[in-house]
PDB file of C-alpha atoms and ligand atoms in Angstrom:
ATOM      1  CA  UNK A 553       0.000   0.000   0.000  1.00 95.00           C
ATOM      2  CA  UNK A 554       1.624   2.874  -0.912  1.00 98.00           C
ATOM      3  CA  UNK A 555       1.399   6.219   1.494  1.00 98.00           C
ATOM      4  CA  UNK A 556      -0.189   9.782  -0.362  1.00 98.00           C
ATOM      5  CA  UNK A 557       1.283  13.058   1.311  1.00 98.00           C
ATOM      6  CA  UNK A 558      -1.411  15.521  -0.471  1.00 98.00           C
ATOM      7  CA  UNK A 559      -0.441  19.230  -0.556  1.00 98.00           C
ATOM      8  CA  UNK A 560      -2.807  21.754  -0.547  1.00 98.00           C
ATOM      9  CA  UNK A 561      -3.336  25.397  -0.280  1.00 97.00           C
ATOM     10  CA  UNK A 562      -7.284  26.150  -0.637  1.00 95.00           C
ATOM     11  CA  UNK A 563     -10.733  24.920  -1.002  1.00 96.00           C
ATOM     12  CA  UNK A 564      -9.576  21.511  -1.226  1.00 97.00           C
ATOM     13  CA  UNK A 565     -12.451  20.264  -3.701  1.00 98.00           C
ATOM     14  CA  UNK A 566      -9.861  17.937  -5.319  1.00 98.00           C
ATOM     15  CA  UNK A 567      -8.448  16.508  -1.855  1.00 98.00           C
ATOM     16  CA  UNK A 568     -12.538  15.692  -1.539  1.00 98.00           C
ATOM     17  CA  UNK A 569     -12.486  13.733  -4.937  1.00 98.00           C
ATOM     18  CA  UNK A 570      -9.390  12.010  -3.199  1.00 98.00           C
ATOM     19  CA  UNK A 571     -11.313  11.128  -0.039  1.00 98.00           C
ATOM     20  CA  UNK A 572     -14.526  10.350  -1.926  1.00 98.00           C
ATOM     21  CA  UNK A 573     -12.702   7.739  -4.405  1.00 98.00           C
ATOM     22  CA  UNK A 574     -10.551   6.268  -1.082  1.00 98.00           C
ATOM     23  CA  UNK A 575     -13.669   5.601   0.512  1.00 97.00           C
ATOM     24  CA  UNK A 576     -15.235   4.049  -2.443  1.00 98.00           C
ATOM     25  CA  UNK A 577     -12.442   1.956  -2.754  1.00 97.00           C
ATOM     26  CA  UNK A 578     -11.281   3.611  -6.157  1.00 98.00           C
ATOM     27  CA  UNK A 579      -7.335   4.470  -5.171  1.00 98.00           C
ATOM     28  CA  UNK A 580      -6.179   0.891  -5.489  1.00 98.00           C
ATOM     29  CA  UNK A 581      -2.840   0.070  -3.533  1.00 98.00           C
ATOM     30  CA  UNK A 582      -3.025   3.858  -1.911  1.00 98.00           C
ATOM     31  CA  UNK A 583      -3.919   5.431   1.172  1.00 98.00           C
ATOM     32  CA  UNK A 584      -4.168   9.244   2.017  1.00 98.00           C
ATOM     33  CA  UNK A 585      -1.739   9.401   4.908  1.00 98.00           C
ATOM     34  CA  UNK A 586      -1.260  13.077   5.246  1.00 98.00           C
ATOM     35  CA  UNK A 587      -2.553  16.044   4.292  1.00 98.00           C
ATOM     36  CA  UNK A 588      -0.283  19.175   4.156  1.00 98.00           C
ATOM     37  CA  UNK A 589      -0.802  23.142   3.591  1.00 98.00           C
ATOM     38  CA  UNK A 590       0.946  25.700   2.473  1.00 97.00           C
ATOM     39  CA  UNK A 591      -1.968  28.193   4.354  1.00 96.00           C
ATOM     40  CA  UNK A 592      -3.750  28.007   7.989  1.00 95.00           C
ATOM     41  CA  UNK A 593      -7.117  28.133   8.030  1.00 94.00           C
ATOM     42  CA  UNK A 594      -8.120  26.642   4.194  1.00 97.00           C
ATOM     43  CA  UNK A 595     -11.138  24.419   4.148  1.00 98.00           C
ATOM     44  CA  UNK A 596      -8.916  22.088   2.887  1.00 98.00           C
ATOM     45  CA  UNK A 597      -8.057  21.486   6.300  1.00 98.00           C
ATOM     46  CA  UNK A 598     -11.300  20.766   8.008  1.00 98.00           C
ATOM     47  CA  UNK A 599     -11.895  18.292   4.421  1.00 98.00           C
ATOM     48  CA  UNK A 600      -8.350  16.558   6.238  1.00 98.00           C
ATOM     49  CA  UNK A 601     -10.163  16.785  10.143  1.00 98.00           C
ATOM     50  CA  UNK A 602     -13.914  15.274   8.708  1.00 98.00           C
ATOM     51  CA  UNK A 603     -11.975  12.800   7.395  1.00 98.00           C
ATOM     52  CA  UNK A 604      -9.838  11.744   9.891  1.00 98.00           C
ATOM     53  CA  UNK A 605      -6.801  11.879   8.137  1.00 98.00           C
ATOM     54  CA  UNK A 606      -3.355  14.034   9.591  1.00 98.00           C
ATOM     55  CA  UNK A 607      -3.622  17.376   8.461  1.00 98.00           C
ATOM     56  CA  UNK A 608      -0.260  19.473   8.650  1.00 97.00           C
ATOM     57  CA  UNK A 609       0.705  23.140   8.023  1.00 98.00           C
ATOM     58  CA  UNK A 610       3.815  24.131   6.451  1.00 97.00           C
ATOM     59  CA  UNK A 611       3.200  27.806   6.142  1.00 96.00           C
ATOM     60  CA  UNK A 612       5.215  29.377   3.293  1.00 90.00           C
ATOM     61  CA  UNK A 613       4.957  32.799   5.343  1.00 90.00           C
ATOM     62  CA  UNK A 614       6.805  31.664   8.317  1.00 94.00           C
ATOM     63  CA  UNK A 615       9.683  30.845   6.601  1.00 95.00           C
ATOM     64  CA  UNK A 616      12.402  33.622   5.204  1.00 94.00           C
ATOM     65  CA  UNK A 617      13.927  31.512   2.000  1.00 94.00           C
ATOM     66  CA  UNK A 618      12.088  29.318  -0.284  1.00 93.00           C
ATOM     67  CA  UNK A 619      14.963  26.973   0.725  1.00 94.00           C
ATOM     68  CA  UNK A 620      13.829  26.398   4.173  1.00 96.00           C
ATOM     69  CA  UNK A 621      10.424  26.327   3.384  1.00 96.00           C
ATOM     70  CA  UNK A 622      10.977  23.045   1.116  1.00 96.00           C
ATOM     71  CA  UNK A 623      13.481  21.587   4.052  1.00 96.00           C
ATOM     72  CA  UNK A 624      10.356  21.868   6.643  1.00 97.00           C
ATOM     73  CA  UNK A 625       7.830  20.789   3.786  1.00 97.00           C
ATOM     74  CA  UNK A 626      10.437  17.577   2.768  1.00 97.00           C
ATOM     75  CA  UNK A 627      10.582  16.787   6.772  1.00 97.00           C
ATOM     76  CA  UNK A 628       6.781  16.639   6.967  1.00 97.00           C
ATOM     77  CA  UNK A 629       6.599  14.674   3.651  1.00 98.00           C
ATOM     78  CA  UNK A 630       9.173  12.056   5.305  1.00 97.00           C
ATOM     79  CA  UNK A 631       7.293  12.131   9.036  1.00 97.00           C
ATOM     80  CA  UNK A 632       4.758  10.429   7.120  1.00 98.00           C
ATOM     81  CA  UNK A 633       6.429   7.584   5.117  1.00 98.00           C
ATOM     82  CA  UNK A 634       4.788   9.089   1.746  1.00 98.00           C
ATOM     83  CA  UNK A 635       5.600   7.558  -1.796  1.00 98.00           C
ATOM     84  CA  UNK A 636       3.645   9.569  -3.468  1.00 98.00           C
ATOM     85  CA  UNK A 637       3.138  13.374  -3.255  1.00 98.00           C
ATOM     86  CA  UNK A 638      -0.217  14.671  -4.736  1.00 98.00           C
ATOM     87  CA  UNK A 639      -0.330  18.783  -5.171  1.00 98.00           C
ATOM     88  CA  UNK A 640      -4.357  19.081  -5.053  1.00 97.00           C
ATOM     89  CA  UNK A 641      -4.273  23.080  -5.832  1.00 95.00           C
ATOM     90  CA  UNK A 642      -0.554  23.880  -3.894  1.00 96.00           C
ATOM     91  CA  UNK A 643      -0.217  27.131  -4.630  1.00 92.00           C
ATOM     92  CA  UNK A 644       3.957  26.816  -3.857  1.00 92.00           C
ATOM     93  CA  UNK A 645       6.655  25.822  -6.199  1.00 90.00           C
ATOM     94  CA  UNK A 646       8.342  22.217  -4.215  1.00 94.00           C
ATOM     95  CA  UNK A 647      12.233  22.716  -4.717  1.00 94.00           C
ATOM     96  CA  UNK A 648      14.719  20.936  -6.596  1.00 94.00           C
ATOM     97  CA  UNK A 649      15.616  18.599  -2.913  1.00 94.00           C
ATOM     98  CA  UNK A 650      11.899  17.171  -3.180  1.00 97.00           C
ATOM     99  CA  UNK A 651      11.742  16.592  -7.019  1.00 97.00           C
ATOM    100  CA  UNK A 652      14.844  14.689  -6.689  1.00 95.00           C
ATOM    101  CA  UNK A 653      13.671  12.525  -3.815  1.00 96.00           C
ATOM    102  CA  UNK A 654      11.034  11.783  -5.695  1.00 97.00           C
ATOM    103  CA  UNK A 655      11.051  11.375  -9.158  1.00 95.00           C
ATOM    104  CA  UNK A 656       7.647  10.252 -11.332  1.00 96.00           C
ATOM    105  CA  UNK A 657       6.040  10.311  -7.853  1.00 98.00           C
ATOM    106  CA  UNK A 658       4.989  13.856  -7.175  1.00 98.00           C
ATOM    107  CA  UNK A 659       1.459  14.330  -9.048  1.00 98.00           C
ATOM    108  CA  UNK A 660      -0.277  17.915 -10.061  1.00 98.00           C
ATOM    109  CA  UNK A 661      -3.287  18.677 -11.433  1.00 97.00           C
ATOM    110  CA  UNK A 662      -3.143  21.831 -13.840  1.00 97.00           C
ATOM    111  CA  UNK A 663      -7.086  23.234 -14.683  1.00 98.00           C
ATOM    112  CA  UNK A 664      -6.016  23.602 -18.265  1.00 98.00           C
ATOM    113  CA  UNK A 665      -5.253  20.981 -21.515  1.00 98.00           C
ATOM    114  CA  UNK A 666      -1.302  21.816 -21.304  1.00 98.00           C
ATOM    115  CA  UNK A 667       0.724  22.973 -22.924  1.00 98.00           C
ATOM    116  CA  UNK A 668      -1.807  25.582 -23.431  1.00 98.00           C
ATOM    117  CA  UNK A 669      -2.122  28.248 -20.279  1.00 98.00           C
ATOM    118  CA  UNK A 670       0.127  27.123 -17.844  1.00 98.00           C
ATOM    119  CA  UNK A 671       3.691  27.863 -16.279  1.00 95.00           C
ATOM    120  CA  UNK A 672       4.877  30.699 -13.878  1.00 94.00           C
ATOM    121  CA  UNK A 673       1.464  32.644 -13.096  1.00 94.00           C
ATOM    122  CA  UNK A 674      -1.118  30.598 -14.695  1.00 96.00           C
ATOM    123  CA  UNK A 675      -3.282  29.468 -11.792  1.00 94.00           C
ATOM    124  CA  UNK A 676      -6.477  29.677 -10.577  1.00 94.00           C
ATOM    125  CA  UNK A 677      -9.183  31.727 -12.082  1.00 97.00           C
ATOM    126  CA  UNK A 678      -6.271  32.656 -14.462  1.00 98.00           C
ATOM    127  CA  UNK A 679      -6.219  30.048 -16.691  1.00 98.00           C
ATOM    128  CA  UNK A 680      -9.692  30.302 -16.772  1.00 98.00           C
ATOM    129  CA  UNK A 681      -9.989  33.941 -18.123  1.00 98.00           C
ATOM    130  CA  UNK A 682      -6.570  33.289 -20.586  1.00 98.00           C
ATOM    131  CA  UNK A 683      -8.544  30.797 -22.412  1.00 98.00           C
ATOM    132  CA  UNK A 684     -11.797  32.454 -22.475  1.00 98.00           C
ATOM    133  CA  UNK A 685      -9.452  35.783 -24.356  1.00 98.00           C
ATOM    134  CA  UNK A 686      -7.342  33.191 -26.651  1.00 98.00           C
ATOM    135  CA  UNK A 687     -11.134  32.024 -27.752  1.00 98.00           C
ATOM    136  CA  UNK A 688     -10.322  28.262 -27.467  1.00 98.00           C
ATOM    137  CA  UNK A 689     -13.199  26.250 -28.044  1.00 98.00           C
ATOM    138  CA  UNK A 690     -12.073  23.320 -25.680  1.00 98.00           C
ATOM    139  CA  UNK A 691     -10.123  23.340 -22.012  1.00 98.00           C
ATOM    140  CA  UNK A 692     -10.054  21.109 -20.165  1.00 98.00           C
ATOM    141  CA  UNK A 693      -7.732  19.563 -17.196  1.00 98.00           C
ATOM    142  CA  UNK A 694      -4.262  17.955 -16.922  1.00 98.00           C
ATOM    143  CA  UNK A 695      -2.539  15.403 -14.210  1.00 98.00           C
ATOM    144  CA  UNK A 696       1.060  15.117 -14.874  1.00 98.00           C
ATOM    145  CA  UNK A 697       4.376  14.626 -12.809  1.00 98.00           C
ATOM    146  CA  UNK A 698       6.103  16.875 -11.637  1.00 97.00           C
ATOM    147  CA  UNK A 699       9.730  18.284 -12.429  1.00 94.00           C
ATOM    148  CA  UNK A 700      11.701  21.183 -12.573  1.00 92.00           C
ATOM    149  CA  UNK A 701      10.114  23.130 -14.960  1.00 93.00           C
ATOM    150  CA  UNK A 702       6.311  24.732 -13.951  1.00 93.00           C
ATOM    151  CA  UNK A 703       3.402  22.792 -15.408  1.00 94.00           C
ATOM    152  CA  UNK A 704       6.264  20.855 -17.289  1.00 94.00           C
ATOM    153  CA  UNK A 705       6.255  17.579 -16.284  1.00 96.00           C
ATOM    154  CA  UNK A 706       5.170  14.652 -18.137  1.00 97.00           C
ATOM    155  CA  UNK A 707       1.470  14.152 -18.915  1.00 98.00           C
ATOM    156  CA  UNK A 708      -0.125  11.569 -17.368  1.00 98.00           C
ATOM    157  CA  UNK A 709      -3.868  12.138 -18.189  1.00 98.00           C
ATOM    158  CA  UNK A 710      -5.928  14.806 -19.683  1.00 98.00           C
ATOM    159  CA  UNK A 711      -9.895  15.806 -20.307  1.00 98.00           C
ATOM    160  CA  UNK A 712     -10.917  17.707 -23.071  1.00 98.00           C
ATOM    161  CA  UNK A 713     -14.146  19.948 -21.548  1.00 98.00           C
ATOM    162  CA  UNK A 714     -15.830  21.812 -23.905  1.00 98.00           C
ATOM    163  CA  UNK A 715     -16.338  26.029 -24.060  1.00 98.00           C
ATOM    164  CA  UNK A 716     -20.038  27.333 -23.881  1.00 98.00           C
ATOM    165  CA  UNK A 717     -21.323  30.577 -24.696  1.00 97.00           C
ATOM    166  CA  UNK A 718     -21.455  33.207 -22.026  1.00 97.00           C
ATOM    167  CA  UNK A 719     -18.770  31.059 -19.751  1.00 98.00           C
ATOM    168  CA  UNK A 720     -17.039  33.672 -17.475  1.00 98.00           C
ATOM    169  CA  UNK A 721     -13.572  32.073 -15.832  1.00 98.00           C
ATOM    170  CA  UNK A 722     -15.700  31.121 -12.999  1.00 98.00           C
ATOM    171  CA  UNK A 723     -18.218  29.174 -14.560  1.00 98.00           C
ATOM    172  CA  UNK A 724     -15.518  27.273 -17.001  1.00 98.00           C
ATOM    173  CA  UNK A 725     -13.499  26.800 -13.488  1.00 98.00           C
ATOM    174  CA  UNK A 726     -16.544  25.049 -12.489  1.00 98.00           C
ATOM    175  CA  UNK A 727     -17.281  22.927 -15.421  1.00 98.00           C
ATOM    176  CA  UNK A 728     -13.567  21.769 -15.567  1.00 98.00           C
ATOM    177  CA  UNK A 729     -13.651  20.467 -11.673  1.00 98.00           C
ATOM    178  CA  UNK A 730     -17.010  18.838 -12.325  1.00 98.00           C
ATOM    179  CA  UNK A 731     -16.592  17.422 -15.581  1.00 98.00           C
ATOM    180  CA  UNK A 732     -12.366  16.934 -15.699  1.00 98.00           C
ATOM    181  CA  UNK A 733     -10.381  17.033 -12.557  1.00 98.00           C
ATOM    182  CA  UNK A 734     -12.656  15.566  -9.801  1.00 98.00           C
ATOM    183  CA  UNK A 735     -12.222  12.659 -11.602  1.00 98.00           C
ATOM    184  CA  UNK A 736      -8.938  12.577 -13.476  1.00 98.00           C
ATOM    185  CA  UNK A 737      -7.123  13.261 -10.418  1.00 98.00           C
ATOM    186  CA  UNK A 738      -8.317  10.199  -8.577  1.00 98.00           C
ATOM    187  CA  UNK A 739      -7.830   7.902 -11.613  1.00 98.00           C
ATOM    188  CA  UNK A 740      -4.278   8.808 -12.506  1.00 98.00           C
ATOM    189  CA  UNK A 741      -2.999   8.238  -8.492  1.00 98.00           C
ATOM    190  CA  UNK A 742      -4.475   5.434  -8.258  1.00 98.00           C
ATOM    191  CA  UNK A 743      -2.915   4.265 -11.405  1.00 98.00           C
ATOM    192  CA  UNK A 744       0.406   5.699 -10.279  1.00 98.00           C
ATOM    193  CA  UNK A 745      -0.262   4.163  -6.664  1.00 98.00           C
ATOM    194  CA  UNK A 746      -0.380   0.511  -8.847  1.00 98.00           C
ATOM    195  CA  UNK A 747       2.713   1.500 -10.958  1.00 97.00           C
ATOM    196  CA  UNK A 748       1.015   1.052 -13.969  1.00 98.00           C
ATOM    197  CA  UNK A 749       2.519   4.738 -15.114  1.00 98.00           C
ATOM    198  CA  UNK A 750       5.688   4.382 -16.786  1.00 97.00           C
ATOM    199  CA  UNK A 751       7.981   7.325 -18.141  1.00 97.00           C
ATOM    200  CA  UNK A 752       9.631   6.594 -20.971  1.00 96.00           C
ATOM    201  CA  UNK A 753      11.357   9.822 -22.620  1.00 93.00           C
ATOM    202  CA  UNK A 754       8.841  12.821 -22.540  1.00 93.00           C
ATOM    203  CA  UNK A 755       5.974  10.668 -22.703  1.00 96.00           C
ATOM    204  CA  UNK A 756       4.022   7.610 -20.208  1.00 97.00           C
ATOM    205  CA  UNK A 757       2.373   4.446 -20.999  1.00 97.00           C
ATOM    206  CA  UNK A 758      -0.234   3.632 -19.171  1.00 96.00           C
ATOM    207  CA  UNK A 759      -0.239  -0.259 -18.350  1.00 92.00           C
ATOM    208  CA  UNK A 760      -4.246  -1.258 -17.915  1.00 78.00           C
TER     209      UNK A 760
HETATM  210  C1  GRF B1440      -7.873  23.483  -9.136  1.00 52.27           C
HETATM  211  O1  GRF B1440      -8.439  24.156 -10.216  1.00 52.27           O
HETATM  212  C2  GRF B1440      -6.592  22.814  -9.549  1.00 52.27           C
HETATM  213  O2  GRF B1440      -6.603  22.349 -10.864  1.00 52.27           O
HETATM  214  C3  GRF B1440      -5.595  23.922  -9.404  1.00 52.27           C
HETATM  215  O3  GRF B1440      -6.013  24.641  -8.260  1.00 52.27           O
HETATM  216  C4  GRF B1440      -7.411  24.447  -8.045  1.00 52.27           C
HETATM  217  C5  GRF B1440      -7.585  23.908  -6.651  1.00 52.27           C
HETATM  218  O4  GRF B1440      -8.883  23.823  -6.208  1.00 52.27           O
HETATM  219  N1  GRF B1440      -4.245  23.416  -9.371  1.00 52.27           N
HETATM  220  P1  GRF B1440      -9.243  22.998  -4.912  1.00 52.27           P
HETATM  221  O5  GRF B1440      -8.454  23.580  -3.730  1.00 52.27           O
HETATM  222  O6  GRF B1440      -8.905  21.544  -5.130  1.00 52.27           O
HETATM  223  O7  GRF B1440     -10.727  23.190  -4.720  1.00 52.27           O
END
């Protein structure tokens, strides 16, 4: 059974869809052993506390350098045993020290169909409102790994969601959890959590 440190910064709707498919019995071979924020007071903590599952804060603020921040984040991953690191809206960058630790294990979920709108600045509402000016048609959602480079990492799954007259950002960021991430995100940890994701150059296979 492999151990899921999820990261979180917000709302937490996506560390719900976690829960949700756990209880269901949906994350096969995983099991949400920690939840950790980046922010006091988020709802994604009481989510953590309704669930009865560790919740954690790293606060970004009480730290002076990004560097320390990641050494206290990395110490909290470890407390936990975690082999697999899930950022379910982290609004922090995780420094090179984590990515190297673990490589093809640290998951994100990016509300847009990358490579379009994403990198350094492109989150939340956002992405939304950059693809509602570009005009795309279709959005949709991402999960891929994580590495050095913003949003960069290799894809693991994506939904194509489709672009309706009169959508503002916050009623596309809507559509995209409902119809996209709250259910992508779940399916590719699981899969992760059963190695069946395997890199191989800039792309995965996905073993079913
Ligand atoms: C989601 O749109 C996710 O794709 C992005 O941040 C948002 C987090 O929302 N990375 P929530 O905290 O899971 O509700």
């Amino acid at each position: 059974m492999k151990n899921i440190a999820v990261l979180v910064s917000g709302g937490g709707t996506n560390l719900q869809a976690l829960i949700d498919a756990a209880n269901n019995g949906e994350i096969i071979n995983g099991k949400i052993a920690c939840v950790i924020s980046s922010r006091d007071n988020v709802y994604a903590l009481q989510r953590a506390k309704n669930a009865d599952i560790p919740a954690e804060v790293v606060s970004r603020k009480s730290f002076s350098s990004a560097e320390q921040f990641d050494e206290a984040l990395l110490k909290c991953i470890k407390k936990y045993n975690a082999d697999i690191i899930v950022m379910a809206g982290f609004l922090c960058i995780v420094g090179q020290n984590i990515i190297k630790e673990y490589p093809n294990k640290i998951i994100n979920i990016h509300p847009s169909l990358i490579p379009s709108f994403c990198g350094d600045g492109f989150y939340g509402l956002k992405v939304h409102k950059a693809a509602l000016d570009y005009g795309v048609k279709v959005s949709g959602a991402t999960v891929h790994f994580v590495n050095e480079i913003t949003d960069g990492g290799t894809i693991i799954l994506q939904k194509a969601v489709e672009i309706q007259e009169g959508d503002t950002p916050e009623i596309l960021q809507k559509r995209i959890m409902e119809q996209a991430e709250w259910k992508l995100l779940p399916k590719a940890v699981s899969l992760v959590c059963q190695d069946k994701v395997k890199v191989i150059g800039n792309r995965t296979i996905i073993e079913e």
